[in-house]
Short mmCIF file of C-alpha atoms in Angstrom, two decimals:
data_model
loop_
_atom_site.label_atom_id
_atom_site.label_comp_id
_atom_site.label_asym_id
_atom_site.label_seq_id
_atom_site.Cartn_x
_atom_site.Cartn_y
_atom_site.Cartn_z
CA UNK A 4 30.57 19.98 -57.13
CA UNK A 5 30.89 16.43 -58.66
CA UNK A 6 27.19 16.49 -59.81
CA UNK A 7 27.69 19.87 -61.35
CA UNK A 8 30.79 18.78 -63.36
CA UNK A 9 29.00 15.66 -64.45
CA UNK A 10 26.14 17.73 -65.51
CA UNK A 11 28.11 20.07 -67.64
CA UNK A 12 30.01 17.11 -69.16
CA UNK A 13 26.72 15.56 -70.09
CA UNK A 14 25.54 18.87 -71.54
CA UNK A 15 28.56 18.93 -73.90
CA UNK A 16 29.28 15.31 -74.72
CA UNK A 17 25.91 13.59 -74.46
CA UNK A 18 23.54 16.34 -75.55
CA UNK A 19 21.70 14.36 -78.04
CA UNK A 20 21.05 11.59 -75.72
CA UNK A 21 20.07 13.25 -72.40
CA UNK A 22 17.79 15.95 -73.62
CA UNK A 23 14.70 13.91 -72.84
CA UNK A 24 13.46 14.22 -69.09
CA UNK A 25 14.17 11.53 -66.50
CA UNK A 26 11.46 9.90 -64.29
CA UNK A 27 12.66 11.57 -61.23
CA UNK A 28 12.26 15.09 -62.79
CA UNK A 29 9.77 14.76 -65.68
CA UNK A 30 9.32 18.63 -65.96
CA UNK A 31 12.98 19.37 -66.75
CA UNK A 32 15.46 17.97 -69.33
CA UNK A 33 17.91 15.42 -67.87
CA UNK A 34 20.82 17.78 -68.05
CA UNK A 35 19.16 20.56 -66.19
CA UNK A 36 17.82 18.13 -63.48
CA UNK A 37 21.27 16.69 -62.89
CA UNK A 38 22.97 20.03 -62.80
CA UNK A 39 20.46 21.32 -60.23
CA UNK A 40 21.06 18.06 -58.12
CA UNK A 41 17.46 16.91 -58.55
CA UNK A 42 18.50 13.64 -59.94
CA UNK A 43 21.48 11.90 -58.31
CA UNK A 44 24.06 10.06 -60.40
CA UNK A 45 24.60 7.41 -57.76
CA UNK A 46 23.41 3.94 -58.44
CA UNK A 47 20.65 2.46 -56.12
CA UNK A 48 21.82 0.59 -53.25
CA UNK A 49 19.76 -2.37 -51.92
CA UNK A 50 22.11 -3.38 -49.02
CA UNK A 51 21.74 -2.67 -45.42
CA UNK A 52 25.06 -0.58 -45.51
CA UNK A 53 26.04 1.33 -48.46
CA UNK A 54 29.67 2.40 -48.90
CA UNK A 55 29.05 5.60 -50.58
CA UNK A 56 26.03 6.73 -48.33
CA UNK A 57 25.85 10.44 -47.39
CA UNK A 58 25.10 11.93 -44.11
CA UNK A 59 21.56 13.51 -44.15
CA UNK A 60 20.97 16.18 -41.39
CA UNK A 61 17.66 15.60 -39.53
CA UNK A 62 15.80 18.90 -39.07
CA UNK A 63 14.77 19.24 -35.48
CA UNK A 64 13.01 22.54 -36.08
CA UNK A 65 10.68 23.86 -38.89
CA UNK A 66 11.04 27.22 -40.22
CA UNK A 67 7.79 29.28 -40.09
CA UNK A 68 9.06 32.77 -41.13
CA UNK A 69 12.01 33.97 -43.01
CA UNK A 70 13.34 37.60 -42.35
CA UNK A 71 14.18 39.89 -45.10
CA UNK A 72 16.27 42.27 -42.98
CA UNK A 73 19.90 41.18 -42.24
CA UNK A 74 20.70 40.03 -38.71
CA UNK A 75 17.19 38.99 -37.86
CA UNK A 76 16.73 35.40 -36.91
CA UNK A 77 14.04 33.26 -38.51
CA UNK A 78 11.22 32.10 -36.38
CA UNK A 79 11.23 28.19 -35.99
CA UNK A 80 8.93 25.86 -34.30
CA UNK A 81 9.69 22.45 -33.04
CA UNK A 82 8.06 19.43 -34.72
CA UNK A 83 5.05 17.90 -33.27
CA UNK A 84 5.85 15.17 -30.71
CA UNK A 85 4.45 11.90 -31.78
CA UNK A 86 2.38 10.41 -28.76
CA UNK A 87 2.68 6.72 -28.46
CA UNK A 88 -0.45 4.83 -27.88
CA UNK A 89 -1.14 4.14 -24.28
CA UNK A 90 -0.03 0.71 -23.08
CA UNK A 91 -1.20 -1.02 -19.96
CA UNK A 92 1.82 -1.75 -17.84
CA UNK A 93 2.02 -5.32 -16.38
CA UNK A 94 3.47 -5.63 -12.93
CA UNK A 95 6.93 -6.90 -12.73
CA UNK A 96 7.68 -9.66 -10.17
CA UNK A 97 11.06 -11.50 -9.82
CA UNK A 98 10.51 -15.11 -8.59
CA UNK A 99 14.05 -15.35 -7.36
CA UNK A 100 14.76 -15.06 -3.65
CA UNK A 101 17.72 -16.33 -1.60
CA UNK A 102 17.19 -19.69 -0.05
CA UNK A 103 19.79 -19.31 2.70
CA UNK A 104 20.45 -16.43 5.25
CA UNK A 105 22.73 -15.55 8.06
CA UNK A 106 21.44 -13.80 11.11
CA UNK A 107 23.52 -12.43 13.94
CA UNK A 108 22.38 -10.37 16.94
CA UNK A 109 20.97 -10.54 20.49
CA UNK A 110 19.47 -8.91 23.46
CA UNK A 111 19.58 -9.14 27.21
CA UNK A 112 18.45 -12.81 26.85
CA UNK A 113 21.09 -14.28 24.53
CA UNK A 114 23.45 -13.44 21.70
CA UNK A 115 23.76 -15.81 18.68
CA UNK A 116 24.60 -16.23 15.00
CA UNK A 117 22.31 -18.53 13.00
CA UNK A 118 22.56 -19.91 9.60
CA UNK A 119 19.06 -20.65 7.90
CA UNK A 120 18.22 -22.67 4.73
CA UNK A 121 15.02 -23.25 2.91
CA UNK A 122 15.41 -26.83 1.91
CA UNK A 123 11.96 -27.06 0.26
CA UNK A 124 10.07 -24.03 -1.04
CA UNK A 125 6.94 -24.62 -3.10
CA UNK A 126 3.35 -23.25 -3.20
CA UNK A 127 2.30 -26.16 -0.90
CA UNK A 128 5.25 -27.08 1.12
CA UNK A 129 7.87 -25.11 3.03
CA UNK A 130 10.77 -26.63 4.90
CA UNK A 131 13.23 -24.38 6.81
CA UNK A 132 16.36 -25.52 8.74
CA UNK A 133 18.36 -23.24 11.10
CA UNK A 134 21.39 -23.98 13.33
CA UNK A 135 23.95 -21.71 15.05
CA UNK A 136 25.84 -21.00 18.22
CA UNK A 137 25.66 -18.20 20.87
CA UNK A 138 25.84 -17.21 24.41
CA UNK A 139 22.93 -17.68 26.87
CA UNK A 140 22.53 -14.78 29.37
CA UNK A 141 19.25 -15.43 31.16
CA UNK A 142 18.46 -19.10 31.98
CA UNK A 143 15.24 -20.65 30.66
CA UNK A 144 14.07 -17.56 28.74
CA UNK A 145 12.67 -18.16 25.33
CA UNK A 146 12.83 -21.95 25.79
CA UNK A 147 16.63 -21.89 26.60
CA UNK A 148 18.92 -23.91 28.69
CA UNK A 149 19.31 -23.72 32.50
CA UNK A 150 22.57 -22.08 32.96
CA UNK A 151 24.35 -19.01 31.29
CA UNK A 152 27.06 -19.87 28.93
CA UNK A 153 27.78 -20.98 25.44
CA UNK A 154 25.10 -22.88 23.62
CA UNK A 155 24.33 -24.54 20.35
CA UNK A 156 20.74 -23.88 18.74
CA UNK A 157 18.67 -25.38 16.04
CA UNK A 158 15.18 -25.10 14.50
CA UNK A 159 13.06 -26.97 11.96
CA UNK A 160 9.93 -25.54 10.51
CA UNK A 161 7.56 -27.53 8.29
CA UNK A 162 4.43 -25.84 6.73
CA UNK A 163 2.07 -27.99 4.44
CA UNK A 164 -1.03 -26.89 2.70
CA UNK A 165 -3.67 -29.55 2.83
CA UNK A 166 -6.01 -28.50 -0.03
CA UNK A 167 -7.67 -25.24 -0.19
CA UNK A 168 -9.04 -24.86 3.31
CA UNK A 169 -6.62 -26.64 5.54
CA UNK A 170 -3.03 -26.34 6.60
CA UNK A 171 -0.46 -28.07 8.89
CA UNK A 172 2.57 -26.56 10.74
CA UNK A 173 5.36 -28.21 12.69
CA UNK A 174 8.13 -26.69 14.53
CA UNK A 175 10.94 -28.16 16.50
CA UNK A 176 13.30 -25.94 18.43
CA UNK A 177 16.36 -27.19 20.44
CA UNK A 178 19.03 -25.54 22.55
CA UNK A 179 21.97 -27.44 24.12
CA UNK A 180 24.13 -25.90 26.89
CA UNK A 181 26.87 -26.96 29.37
CA UNK A 182 24.22 -28.71 31.68
CA UNK A 183 21.12 -29.56 29.88
CA UNK A 184 19.21 -29.55 26.61
CA UNK A 185 15.84 -27.93 26.18
CA UNK A 186 13.45 -29.16 23.41
CA UNK A 187 10.23 -27.51 22.23
CA UNK A 188 7.81 -28.94 19.58
CA UNK A 189 4.66 -27.52 18.36
CA UNK A 190 1.95 -28.92 15.96
CA UNK A 191 -0.78 -26.82 14.64
CA UNK A 192 -3.75 -27.61 12.27
CA UNK A 193 -5.79 -24.83 10.76
CA UNK A 194 -9.04 -25.37 8.93
CA UNK A 195 -11.08 -22.73 7.42
CA UNK A 196 -14.83 -23.54 8.22
CA UNK A 197 -16.35 -20.49 6.55
CA UNK A 198 -15.05 -17.18 5.22
CA UNK A 199 -13.41 -15.29 8.22
CA UNK A 200 -14.04 -18.29 10.49
CA UNK A 201 -11.02 -20.67 11.29
CA UNK A 202 -10.72 -23.65 13.50
CA UNK A 203 -7.25 -23.87 15.03
CA UNK A 204 -5.90 -26.91 17.04
CA UNK A 205 -2.46 -27.07 18.35
CA UNK A 206 -0.24 -29.28 20.59
CA UNK A 207 3.07 -28.27 22.21
CA UNK A 208 5.61 -30.42 23.89
CA UNK A 209 8.59 -29.13 26.10
CA UNK A 210 11.20 -31.30 27.37
CA UNK A 211 14.10 -30.43 29.83
CA UNK A 212 16.85 -32.85 30.46
CA UNK A 213 17.86 -31.12 33.74
CA UNK A 214 14.19 -31.17 35.05
CA UNK A 215 12.83 -33.47 37.79
CA UNK A 216 16.10 -33.69 39.66
CA UNK A 217 18.11 -34.47 36.52
CA UNK A 218 16.00 -37.29 35.40
CA UNK A 219 14.27 -35.11 32.73
CA UNK A 220 10.85 -33.54 32.61
CA UNK A 221 8.36 -33.38 29.80
CA UNK A 222 5.36 -31.00 29.72
CA UNK A 223 2.59 -31.09 27.16
CA UNK A 224 -0.14 -28.47 26.34
CA UNK A 225 -3.06 -28.51 23.72
CA UNK A 226 -5.77 -26.22 22.75
CA UNK A 227 -8.67 -25.91 20.22
CA UNK A 228 -9.54 -22.27 19.30
CA UNK A 229 -12.04 -20.69 16.76
CA UNK A 230 -10.86 -17.46 15.36
CA UNK A 231 -12.86 -14.77 13.57
CA UNK A 232 -11.24 -12.30 11.28
CA UNK A 233 -12.94 -8.82 10.94
#
């Protein structure tokens, strides 16, 4: 409405000036182009947000046939969907993982609650520490104490990569009860001789403070094995 009024005002008051065509509508006089809303009177805006900007509806469908009979809907078609170029998806991996954990449970051998912590975690070195308390049910099972009752447990695991073909692992497990303490320590060295062929040597030490009549008993065991992976 404002553009129409402005067009008629220019037609009356500024006819001698605005009879020449404008660049936006070169085929019509300026007054006719403004009255037909082909040329806006709004000044150009070069800012990110213009205060006098108008809402422009976005057409979601394109009309392909207009009916002449009243009450008949026009046939429309949705615009073509622009297909984005195919992109190769990169796998996502989160390097974060909790360093500590709490485990609680048991079976017919023992019930315990253990707190574990990864003190060192790197591509070449891993150091885990665990300690907790529980209840021993079956004596000496799974390297436990000699009598049923409350116990304190602890474990230390060290794994070290020695180059590309060798690795070293050490594990110390201890359980202390009312009458004795049981200690188990294992040392293992693995060496990859050829693809699918691995040389494994290990050493195990077990010590029971109640063994040998209360004077303590220590047992050792070692082995060398060659493992083939199919």
